[in-house]
Each structure stands twice: as structure tokens, then as C-alpha cells.
Amino acid sequence: MNFASRTKNLTTEGAYQVLAKAHALEAKGRDIIHLEIGQPDFETFPNVSQAGIQAIQDGYTRYTPPIGMKELRQVISLDAGKRRGMDFHPDQVVVSPGAKPNLFFPTLALVEEGDEVIYPNPGFPSYDAMIRVAGGKPVPVPLLENNQFSFDLDVFDQVISNRTKLIILNSPGNPTGGIIPMDDLSHIAEAAQKNDSWVLSDEIYARIIYEGFQADSIATYPGMPERTVIMDGFSKTYSMTGWRLGYGIMPKELANKVSLLLTHSVGSTAQFTQIAGIEALSGSQDQVDLVVSEYQKRRDLIVSGLNDLPGITCQKPQGAFYVFPNIKEIGKTSQEAADWILEKAGVALLPGSAFGKFGEGYLRLSYANSRENIQKALDSLGVLLN
Ligand code: PLP
């Protein structure tokens, strides 16, 4: 069949491929520990679920304005502003079904055919996909293990030019858990202004950061609010992946364009989901803190366990719920290692190469799983590697 060329290089996310292989083994009776999927293992917090259920019972099951309900946009502008020490107007907020549309539609609104887009590699696979669909030229910049998995700024300086329409940042990052330090953010902010580039700052893990660390937003730098899109959402912070609720904060003119793209694609975000989102932001945040402190314990367990294994070294991530251990000494490619570990140790994880070519030599393990299961996975890996 002849498909439009914009779909030519689209592939699925690595996590879905590994999940399918893991399910095939489970169907044969094998026990598999799932460390491949980037989704919290906690239930949606009860007050939030209850708000959604109540909203359905009260008949909030209608269309809303494509850009999102006024009340929710108000709450988001206040909460996101307070957390970043900034002032946002509700008119800058675009609500979407999941955070992903607020990556995709600002990119569609900004990037012309042939425009260059800088993005992190290893990075979230949707960046490369959406740049291609928008007709842009993907320009990957490696993340450096020895610099908290922040950009290789030498490469960044070589590739940025007045052809760079957009720079995508993700801090704390998937798949590495790294946070981009302040100095690097200010370097990138200056380069963006000099080259008249926009920045799309994916801050979906901004609330999942560990003791002693802080994730700053590039939007706080002078001159940046007018050229930055902050993308954030509810999936990770409030364990709401299936509710589909996210948002973007951007200059009002761009928000209006993105709203038009929403109007003619998804229409609007579910009304009861938006009402649950209001409760998530306005209700008690204690559960978020509890969950983050549990993630921190899991992080410490998995990092020390991996570092005890021969051929593996693992940095301690500052945020998100992923580790990205270096396995270059094992003598297998990332893909071979991931297949081998799944087959022999019954642990499903992702090859670093699923996040781009600079992820080769690494694996990604999600520790959004119980400490008990993480320990079991470490024990199985110990038997395989020792
Ligand atoms: N950005 C990053 C870095 C992610 O890891 C994810 C989800 O895995 C998203 C965006 C998308 O979030 P949502 O599920 O709310 O669309």
C-alpha cells in the first residue's frame, strides 16, 4: 500500500515490543518481572478517582472548549506558576488528553518543512516521531553519562544555528532520570535566543525528584517565557496514565493555534477527567510526597543492586523512575542483552538503543514496581551474570 511519506519512518515504542515478548513468555507459563513500562504501579489517588466518578454521576460527560475547562486552566496556571516561581495567565494553558498532544501540536504549529529540531538522544521516542511527522529535520544531541545525562554541549554548540526552529528538553529525563543542571539550562537559553529558536520543555517528571535535587525550568530564564512551551501533566505525578490528562503552557498566540489543532483532531479532553484533574491539583499533595519517597527507596535499592553486578555500572538518577545502567562491559549489544535477560532471567527491561543510537551500551529499567519485585529481578540478574 502507498502511505503518505510523513508516516514512513514511524515505528512503535520499544516498551510495547518488549511487553509483547514478555506476554508471549507468560503465556507459556514463565514468571516475568516487568521493569519495562514507564507507568506508576500505584492506583490513582482515591480523592482524585472519587472526583472523577462523582463527575460522571453528576452528568459531566459532555464536550468542553477544546483548549480545556476554564476552572482547570485557572488551577493549572496557579499551581504551575507557584512551583516554578512564575506568573502564568490561564489563557496560556492548553489542556489535552494526555501530555503527548502538547508535544505534538506545538511542534506542528511551529515547525515548517525542513526546519531543524534539536532533541535529546537517548530520549523519549515520540520526539523523533513527531519531528518527522511535522516535516522537520531531527537533529539528535547526545546525553553524557558523566554529566548527569545532560546534553553534550560541545555537540549542541556545533549543531545549533539559525536553522534550528525548536529545541526539545526533558528534565528530569526519560530514559536516564537525569536533571539538566542550571548552568546547562542557561547556556541553552542563551543559544536559543541568539538563534531565535523555540524551546519545548518536557517537564512531566518535574514532581518526581529526589532529596537534594531540584529540577529548574528553562522558562524561568529572562527572555525565555516568550519562546518556551512547558509540557506537563498528570500521568506520572498522580498515577493517572489511563485518564489521559496533560497540559502545555505557552505564549497565548501559540496556545490559540494549538487549540485549533485540538479542535480539528481530538476535539476536547473528557470533562470528568478534567474535573478529576482539578481535585488532583487542589486536594492534599501528601500522597505525591509519599509516592516519591517510596520511589527514592526503590531507586537506592536498584542502583546499589545493579552496581554489585559484574559488567554493570549505574549512575544514581536525580529524578523520574528510571535507571540507565551502562552495560558496555557485558560484551553484548543493548538489544542482545535485553533479549538475553528476558529469556534467561525473566526480567523485562528495555535496550537503551530503543531511545536512539546514543543509548547503545545501556539498558533502561523502570523502578515503578514493588521493592519485592525489584529485589527478585536483581537476584535473577545476579544468578545470570555471576
Ligand atoms: N514525556 C515523557 C518524557 C514521557 O515519558 C511520557 C510518558 O511516558 C510522556 C511525555 C507522555 O505522557 P502522557 O502519558 O501524559 O501523554
GROMACS .gro file of C-alpha atoms in nm, residues 21-370:
model
  350
   21LYS     CA    1   0.763  -1.061   2.401
   22ALA     CA    2   0.714  -1.079   2.779
   23HIS     CA    3   0.346  -1.163   2.738
   24ALA     CA    4   0.435  -1.441   2.492
   25LEU     CA    5   0.666  -1.595   2.758
   26GLU     CA    6   0.399  -1.554   3.027
   27ALA     CA    7   0.152  -1.734   2.801
   28LYS     CA    8   0.395  -2.031   2.812
   29GLY     CA    9   0.383  -2.026   3.191
   30ARG     CA   10   0.700  -1.823   3.266
   31ASP     CA   11   0.710  -1.572   3.554
   32ILE     CA   12   0.828  -1.235   3.426
   33ILE     CA   13   0.914  -0.928   3.631
   34HIS     CA   14   0.808  -0.617   3.444
   35LEU     CA   15   1.059  -0.335   3.457
   36GLU     CA   16   0.995  -0.215   3.102
   37ILE     CA   17   0.691   0.009   3.130
   38GLY     CA   18   0.709   0.373   3.238
   39GLN     CA   19   0.390   0.382   3.434
   40PRO     CA   20   0.337   0.418   3.811
   41ASP     CA   21   0.227   0.094   3.979
   42PHE     CA   22   0.015   0.291   4.230
   43GLU     CA   23  -0.359   0.333   4.192
   44THR     CA   24  -0.491   0.680   4.107
   45PHE     CA   25  -0.522   0.858   4.441
   46PRO     CA   26  -0.870   0.790   4.592
   47ASN     CA   27  -0.978   1.154   4.621
   48VAL     CA   28  -0.900   1.202   4.251
   49SER     CA   29  -1.079   0.885   4.138
   50GLN     CA   30  -1.377   0.980   4.353
   51ALA     CA   31  -1.394   1.327   4.195
   52GLY     CA   32  -1.399   1.165   3.850
   53ILE     CA   33  -1.669   0.912   3.947
   54GLN     CA   34  -1.881   1.185   4.105
   55ALA     CA   35  -1.840   1.400   3.793
   56ILE     CA   36  -1.971   1.118   3.573
   57GLN     CA   37  -2.265   1.064   3.809
   58ASP     CA   38  -2.338   1.436   3.801
   59GLY     CA   39  -2.353   1.430   3.422
   60TYR     CA   40  -2.019   1.596   3.340
   61THR     CA   41  -1.983   1.381   3.031
   62ARG     CA   42  -2.002   1.649   2.760
   63TYR     CA   43  -1.771   1.836   2.526
   64THR     CA   44  -1.572   2.118   2.680
   65PRO     CA   45  -1.394   2.401   2.499
   66PRO     CA   46  -1.110   2.234   2.302
   67ILE     CA   47  -0.850   2.436   2.496
   68GLY     CA   48  -0.988   2.298   2.826
   69MET     CA   49  -1.225   2.398   3.106
   70LYS     CA   50  -1.170   2.748   3.241
   71GLU     CA   51  -1.162   2.625   3.605
   72LEU     CA   52  -0.893   2.369   3.532
   73ARG     CA   53  -0.682   2.612   3.330
   74GLN     CA   54  -0.702   2.854   3.621
   75VAL     CA   55  -0.589   2.593   3.874
   76ILE     CA   56  -0.307   2.477   3.643
   77SER     CA   57  -0.181   2.832   3.584
   78LEU     CA   58  -0.165   2.894   3.961
   79ASP     CA   59  -0.007   2.559   4.052
   80ALA     CA   60   0.247   2.550   3.768
   81GLY     CA   61   0.334   2.916   3.830
   82LYS     CA   62   0.384   2.867   4.204
   83ARG     CA   63   0.610   2.566   4.152
   84ARG     CA   64   0.832   2.749   3.906
   85GLY     CA   65   0.822   3.092   4.069
   86MET     CA   66   0.648   3.235   3.763
   87ASP     CA   67   0.322   3.411   3.678
   88PHE     CA   68   0.106   3.239   3.419
   89HIS     CA   69  -0.226   3.356   3.280
   90PRO     CA   70  -0.494   3.086   3.230
   91ASP     CA   71  -0.506   3.191   2.862
   92GLN     CA   72  -0.157   3.044   2.824
   93VAL     CA   73  -0.273   2.698   2.935
   94VAL     CA   74  -0.383   2.433   2.685
   95VAL     CA   75  -0.537   2.117   2.833
   96SER     CA   76  -0.502   1.795   2.635
   97PRO     CA   77  -0.593   1.424   2.653
   98GLY     CA   78  -0.258   1.311   2.798
   99ALA     CA   79   0.054   1.522   2.776
  100LYS     CA   80   0.154   1.390   2.434
  101PRO     CA   81  -0.073   1.621   2.227
  102ASN     CA   82   0.108   1.911   2.392
  103LEU     CA   83   0.432   1.782   2.244
  104PHE     CA   84   0.285   1.706   1.906
  105PHE     CA   85   0.063   2.007   1.836
  106PRO     CA   86   0.306   2.284   1.938
  107THR     CA   87   0.561   2.108   1.714
  108LEU     CA   88   0.310   2.102   1.426
  109ALA     CA   89   0.229   2.468   1.490
  110LEU     CA   90   0.593   2.582   1.491
  111VAL     CA   91   0.799   2.358   1.262
  112GLU     CA   92   0.800   2.415   0.885
  113GLU     CA   93   0.911   2.155   0.633
  114GLY     CA   94   1.290   2.123   0.660
  115ASP     CA   95   1.329   2.318   0.986
  116GLU     CA   96   1.582   2.162   1.222
  117VAL     CA   97   1.477   2.038   1.565
  118ILE     CA   98   1.733   1.955   1.834
  119TYR     CA   99   1.633   1.683   2.080
  120PRO     CA  100   1.794   1.456   2.338
  121ASN     CA  101   1.929   1.115   2.240
  122PRO     CA  102   1.876   0.881   2.420
  123GLY     CA  103   1.531   1.034   2.455
  124PHE     CA  104   1.158   0.973   2.462
  125PRO     CA  105   1.082   0.804   2.125
  126SER     CA  106   0.786   1.029   2.044
  127TYR     CA  107   1.018   1.330   1.993
  128ASP     CA  108   1.183   1.181   1.685
  129ALA     CA  109   0.847   1.059   1.554
  130MET     CA  110   0.666   1.390   1.588
  131ILE     CA  111   0.952   1.590   1.436
  132ARG     CA  112   0.937   1.366   1.130
  133VAL     CA  113   0.558   1.383   1.100
  134ALA     CA  114   0.581   1.763   1.120
  135GLY     CA  115   0.829   1.755   0.829
  136GLY     CA  116   1.119   1.877   1.043
  137LYS     CA  117   1.477   1.755   1.033
  138PRO     CA  118   1.564   1.565   1.353
  139VAL     CA  119   1.899   1.674   1.499
  140PRO     CA  120   1.982   1.443   1.791
  141VAL     CA  121   2.224   1.566   2.058
  142PRO     CA  122   2.388   1.300   2.279
  143LEU     CA  123   2.335   1.300   2.653
  144LEU     CA  124   2.652   1.247   2.854
  145GLU     CA  125   2.661   0.986   3.128
  146ASN     CA  126   2.939   1.174   3.305
  147ASN     CA  127   2.734   1.497   3.306
  148GLN     CA  128   2.418   1.372   3.482
  149PHE     CA  129   2.294   1.271   3.137
  150SER     CA  130   2.265   1.635   3.033
  151PHE     CA  131   2.332   1.749   2.673
  152ASP     CA  132   2.680   1.719   2.527
  153LEU     CA  133   2.713   2.097   2.499
  154ASP     CA  134   3.006   2.076   2.254
  155VAL     CA  135   2.785   1.890   2.006
  156PHE     CA  136   2.494   2.122   2.090
  157ASP     CA  137   2.707   2.426   2.005
  158GLN     CA  138   2.813   2.266   1.676
  159VAL     CA  139   2.462   2.183   1.559
  160ILE     CA  140   2.259   2.484   1.672
  161SER     CA  141   2.216   2.750   1.406
  162ASN     CA  142   1.954   2.987   1.272
  163ARG     CA  143   1.802   2.680   1.102
  164THR     CA  144   1.711   2.543   1.449
  165LYS     CA  145   1.342   2.614   1.493
  166LEU     CA  146   1.292   2.415   1.809
  167ILE     CA  147   1.498   2.264   2.093
  168ILE     CA  148   1.334   1.984   2.294
  169LEU     CA  149   1.445   1.938   2.654
  170ASN     CA  150   1.334   1.675   2.904
  171SER     CA  151   1.435   1.723   3.265
  172PRO     CA  152   1.411   1.504   3.471
  173GLY     CA  153   1.457   1.281   3.171
  174ASN     CA  154   1.325   0.958   3.031
  175PRO     CA  155   1.513   0.719   2.992
  176THR     CA  156   1.802   0.836   3.212
  177GLY     CA  157   1.648   1.005   3.520
  178GLY     CA  158   1.897   1.290   3.469
  179ILE     CA  159   1.831   1.654   3.552
  180ILE     CA  160   1.973   1.930   3.331
  181PRO     CA  161   2.186   2.149   3.562
  182MET     CA  162   2.124   2.525   3.586
  183ASP     CA  163   2.447   2.615   3.403
  184ASP     CA  164   2.350   2.398   3.107
  185LEU     CA  165   1.999   2.544   3.101
  186SER     CA  166   2.135   2.898   3.091
  187HIS     CA  167   2.376   2.800   2.810
  188ILE     CA  168   2.087   2.653   2.611
  189ALA     CA  169   1.863   2.954   2.688
  190GLU     CA  170   2.124   3.197   2.554
  191ALA     CA  171   2.178   2.989   2.240
  192ALA     CA  172   1.801   2.968   2.183
  193GLN     CA  173   1.770   3.345   2.198
  194LYS     CA  174   2.072   3.405   1.979
  195ASN     CA  175   1.937   3.170   1.711
  196ASP     CA  176   1.572   3.268   1.753
  197SER     CA  177   1.475   2.910   1.841
  198TRP     CA  178   1.176   2.792   2.042
  199VAL     CA  179   1.215   2.553   2.334
  200LEU     CA  180   0.975   2.270   2.415
  201SER     CA  181   1.044   2.175   2.774
  202ASP     CA  182   0.900   1.836   2.867
  203GLU     CA  183   0.863   1.860   3.246
  204ILE     CA  184   0.635   1.561   3.302
  205TYR     CA  185   0.868   1.424   3.573
  206ALA     CA  186   0.917   1.762   3.744
  207ARG     CA  187   0.747   1.646   4.064
  208ILE     CA  188   0.940   1.318   4.082
  209ILE     CA  189   1.275   1.443   4.210
  210TYR     CA  190   1.483   1.314   4.495
  211GLU     CA  191   1.634   1.457   4.810
  212GLY     CA  192   1.899   1.716   4.745
  213PHE     CA  193   1.799   1.782   4.384
  214GLN     CA  194   1.598   2.048   4.211
  215ALA     CA  195   1.469   2.050   3.854
  216ASP     CA  196   1.466   2.402   3.716
  217SER     CA  197   1.261   2.508   3.417
  218ILE     CA  198   1.431   2.686   3.129
  219ALA     CA  199   1.118   2.903   3.116
  220THR     CA  200   1.243   3.089   3.426
  221TYR     CA  201   1.534   3.245   3.236
  222PRO     CA  202   1.493   3.604   3.121
  223GLY     CA  203   1.376   3.622   2.762
  224MET     CA  204   1.255   3.259   2.764
  225PRO     CA  205   0.881   3.272   2.854
  226GLU     CA  206   0.803   3.416   2.510
  227ARG     CA  207   0.978   3.128   2.330
  228THR     CA  208   0.910   2.832   2.560
  229VAL     CA  209   0.638   2.570   2.573
  230ILE     CA  210   0.624   2.391   2.909
  231MET     CA  211   0.466   2.050   2.874
  232ASP     CA  212   0.348   1.878   3.192
  233GLY     CA  213   0.069   1.651   3.301
  234PHE     CA  214  -0.100   1.422   3.549
  235SER     CA  215   0.003   1.075   3.426
  236LYS     CA  216   0.317   1.030   3.634
  237THR     CA  217   0.264   1.260   3.935
  238TYR     CA  218  -0.090   1.143   4.015
  239SER     CA  219  -0.075   0.788   3.871
  240MET     CA  220  -0.329   0.885   3.604
  241THR     CA  221  -0.180   0.739   3.285
  242GLY     CA  222  -0.513   0.599   3.162
  243TRP     CA  223  -0.721   0.905   3.241
  244ARG     CA  224  -0.538   1.095   2.966
  245LEU     CA  225  -0.478   1.442   3.104
  246GLY     CA  226  -0.192   1.678   3.035
  247TYR     CA  227  -0.126   2.039   2.953
  248GLY     CA  228   0.101   2.289   2.785
  249ILE     CA  229   0.184   2.643   2.897
  250MET     CA  230   0.293   2.874   2.619
  251PRO     CA  231   0.251   3.225   2.479
  252LYS     CA  232  -0.117   3.299   2.425
  253GLU     CA  233  -0.093   3.330   2.044
  254LEU     CA  234   0.060   2.983   2.021
  255ALA     CA  235  -0.197   2.847   2.268
  256ASN     CA  236  -0.472   2.963   2.030
  257LYS     CA  237  -0.307   2.784   1.736
  258VAL     CA  238  -0.262   2.464   1.938
  259SER     CA  239  -0.626   2.491   2.044
  260LEU     CA  240  -0.729   2.497   1.676
  261LEU     CA  241  -0.526   2.182   1.612
  262LEU     CA  242  -0.702   2.018   1.908
  263THR     CA  243  -1.041   2.137   1.777
  264HIS     CA  244  -0.989   1.958   1.448
  265SER     CA  245  -0.825   1.642   1.585
  266VAL     CA  246  -0.917   1.520   1.935
  267GLY     CA  247  -1.195   1.777   1.987
  268SER     CA  248  -1.159   1.812   2.361
  269THR     CA  249  -1.042   1.633   2.674
  270ALA     CA  250  -1.302   1.430   2.870
  271GLN     CA  251  -1.493   1.661   3.102
  272PHE     CA  252  -1.491   1.426   3.404
  273THR     CA  253  -1.117   1.371   3.360
  274GLN     CA  254  -1.064   1.747   3.376
  275ILE     CA  255  -1.275   1.765   3.694
  276ALA     CA  256  -1.059   1.489   3.847
  277GLY     CA  257  -0.757   1.700   3.746
  278ILE     CA  258  -0.890   1.999   3.941
  279GLU     CA  259  -0.912   1.775   4.250
  280ALA     CA  260  -0.561   1.636   4.188
  281LEU     CA  261  -0.410   1.986   4.195
  282SER     CA  262  -0.632   2.141   4.463
  283GLY     CA  263  -0.651   1.845   4.703
  284SER     CA  264  -0.388   1.726   4.951
  285GLN     CA  265  -0.046   1.661   4.796
  286ASP     CA  266   0.060   1.421   5.076
  287GLN     CA  267   0.022   1.116   4.855
  288VAL     CA  268   0.252   1.262   4.592
  289ASP     CA  269   0.518   1.306   4.861
  290LEU     CA  270   0.463   0.952   4.990
  291VAL     CA  271   0.492   0.802   4.645
  292VAL     CA  272   0.808   0.999   4.567
  293SER     CA  273   0.971   0.886   4.891
  294GLU     CA  274   0.884   0.524   4.800
  295TYR     CA  275   1.039   0.574   4.453
  296GLN     CA  276   1.352   0.704   4.623
  297LYS     CA  277   1.383   0.384   4.831
  298ARG     CA  278   1.338   0.175   4.516
  299ARG     CA  279   1.596   0.384   4.334
  300ASP     CA  280   1.850   0.327   4.610
  301LEU     CA  281   1.780  -0.047   4.610
  302ILE     CA  282   1.807  -0.089   4.233
  303VAL     CA  283   2.114   0.134   4.193
  304SER     CA  284   2.316  -0.042   4.461
  305GLY     CA  285   2.199  -0.385   4.340
  306LEU     CA  286   2.298  -0.311   3.979
  307ASN     CA  287   2.637  -0.171   4.082
  308ASP     CA  288   2.708  -0.500   4.262
  309LEU     CA  289   2.670  -0.693   3.936
  310PRO     CA  290   2.977  -0.769   3.722
  311GLY     CA  291   3.000  -0.566   3.400
  312ILE     CA  292   2.735  -0.311   3.506
  313THR     CA  293   2.778   0.042   3.638
  314CYS     CA  294   2.481   0.257   3.724
  315GLN     CA  295   2.457   0.630   3.799
  316LYS     CA  296   2.218   0.738   4.072
  317PRO     CA  297   1.940   0.930   3.893
  318GLN     CA  298   1.811   1.254   4.042
  319GLY     CA  299   1.454   1.218   3.920
  320ALA     CA  300   1.184   1.019   3.732
  321PHE     CA  301   1.161   0.643   3.795
  322TYR     CA  302   1.418   0.501   3.558
  323VAL     CA  303   1.777   0.383   3.585
  324PHE     CA  304   2.000   0.370   3.281
  325PRO     CA  305   2.291   0.137   3.363
  326ASN     CA  306   2.599   0.113   3.144
  327ILE     CA  307   2.645  -0.247   3.023
  328LYS     CA  308   2.928  -0.193   2.774
  329GLU     CA  309   3.150  -0.446   2.954
  330ILE     CA  310   2.900  -0.729   2.918
  331GLY     CA  311   3.004  -0.778   2.554
  332LYS     CA  312   2.655  -0.772   2.405
  333THR     CA  313   2.460  -0.502   2.225
  334SER     CA  314   2.176  -0.345   2.425
  335GLN     CA  315   1.921  -0.539   2.221
  336GLU     CA  316   2.106  -0.869   2.269
  337ALA     CA  317   2.141  -0.804   2.642
  338ALA     CA  318   1.772  -0.712   2.682
  339ASP     CA  319   1.659  -1.028   2.492
  340TRP     CA  320   1.905  -1.247   2.686
  341ILE     CA  321   1.795  -1.109   3.024
  342LEU     CA  322   1.427  -1.152   2.938
  343GLU     CA  323   1.480  -1.508   2.815
  344LYS     CA  324   1.722  -1.631   3.083
  345ALA     CA  325   1.641  -1.420   3.391
  346GLY     CA  326   1.272  -1.348   3.328
  347VAL     CA  327   1.323  -0.973   3.368
  348ALA     CA  328   1.162  -0.746   3.108
  349LEU     CA  329   1.360  -0.425   3.050
  350LEU     CA  330   1.440  -0.205   2.752
  351PRO     CA  331   1.751  -0.178   2.540
  352GLY     CA  332   1.900   0.174   2.558
  353SER     CA  333   1.902   0.172   2.177
  354ALA     CA  334   1.519   0.190   2.184
  355PHE     CA  335   1.576   0.556   2.280
  356GLY     CA  336   1.812   0.638   1.994
  357LYS     CA  337   2.159   0.543   1.880
  358PHE     CA  338   2.338   0.712   2.172
  359GLY     CA  339   2.151   0.478   2.404
  360GLU     CA  340   2.355   0.185   2.273
  361GLY     CA  341   2.553   0.022   2.555
  362TYR     CA  342   2.282   0.091   2.814
  363LEU     CA  343   1.960  -0.063   2.942
  364ARG     CA  344   1.655   0.112   3.083
  365LEU     CA  345   1.486  -0.031   3.389
  366SER     CA  346   1.174   0.128   3.530
  367TYR     CA  347   1.150   0.101   3.907
  368ALA     CA  348   0.779   0.175   3.911
  369ASN     CA  349   0.743  -0.172   4.062
  370SER     CA  350   0.749  -0.302   4.421
   0.00000   0.00000   0.00000
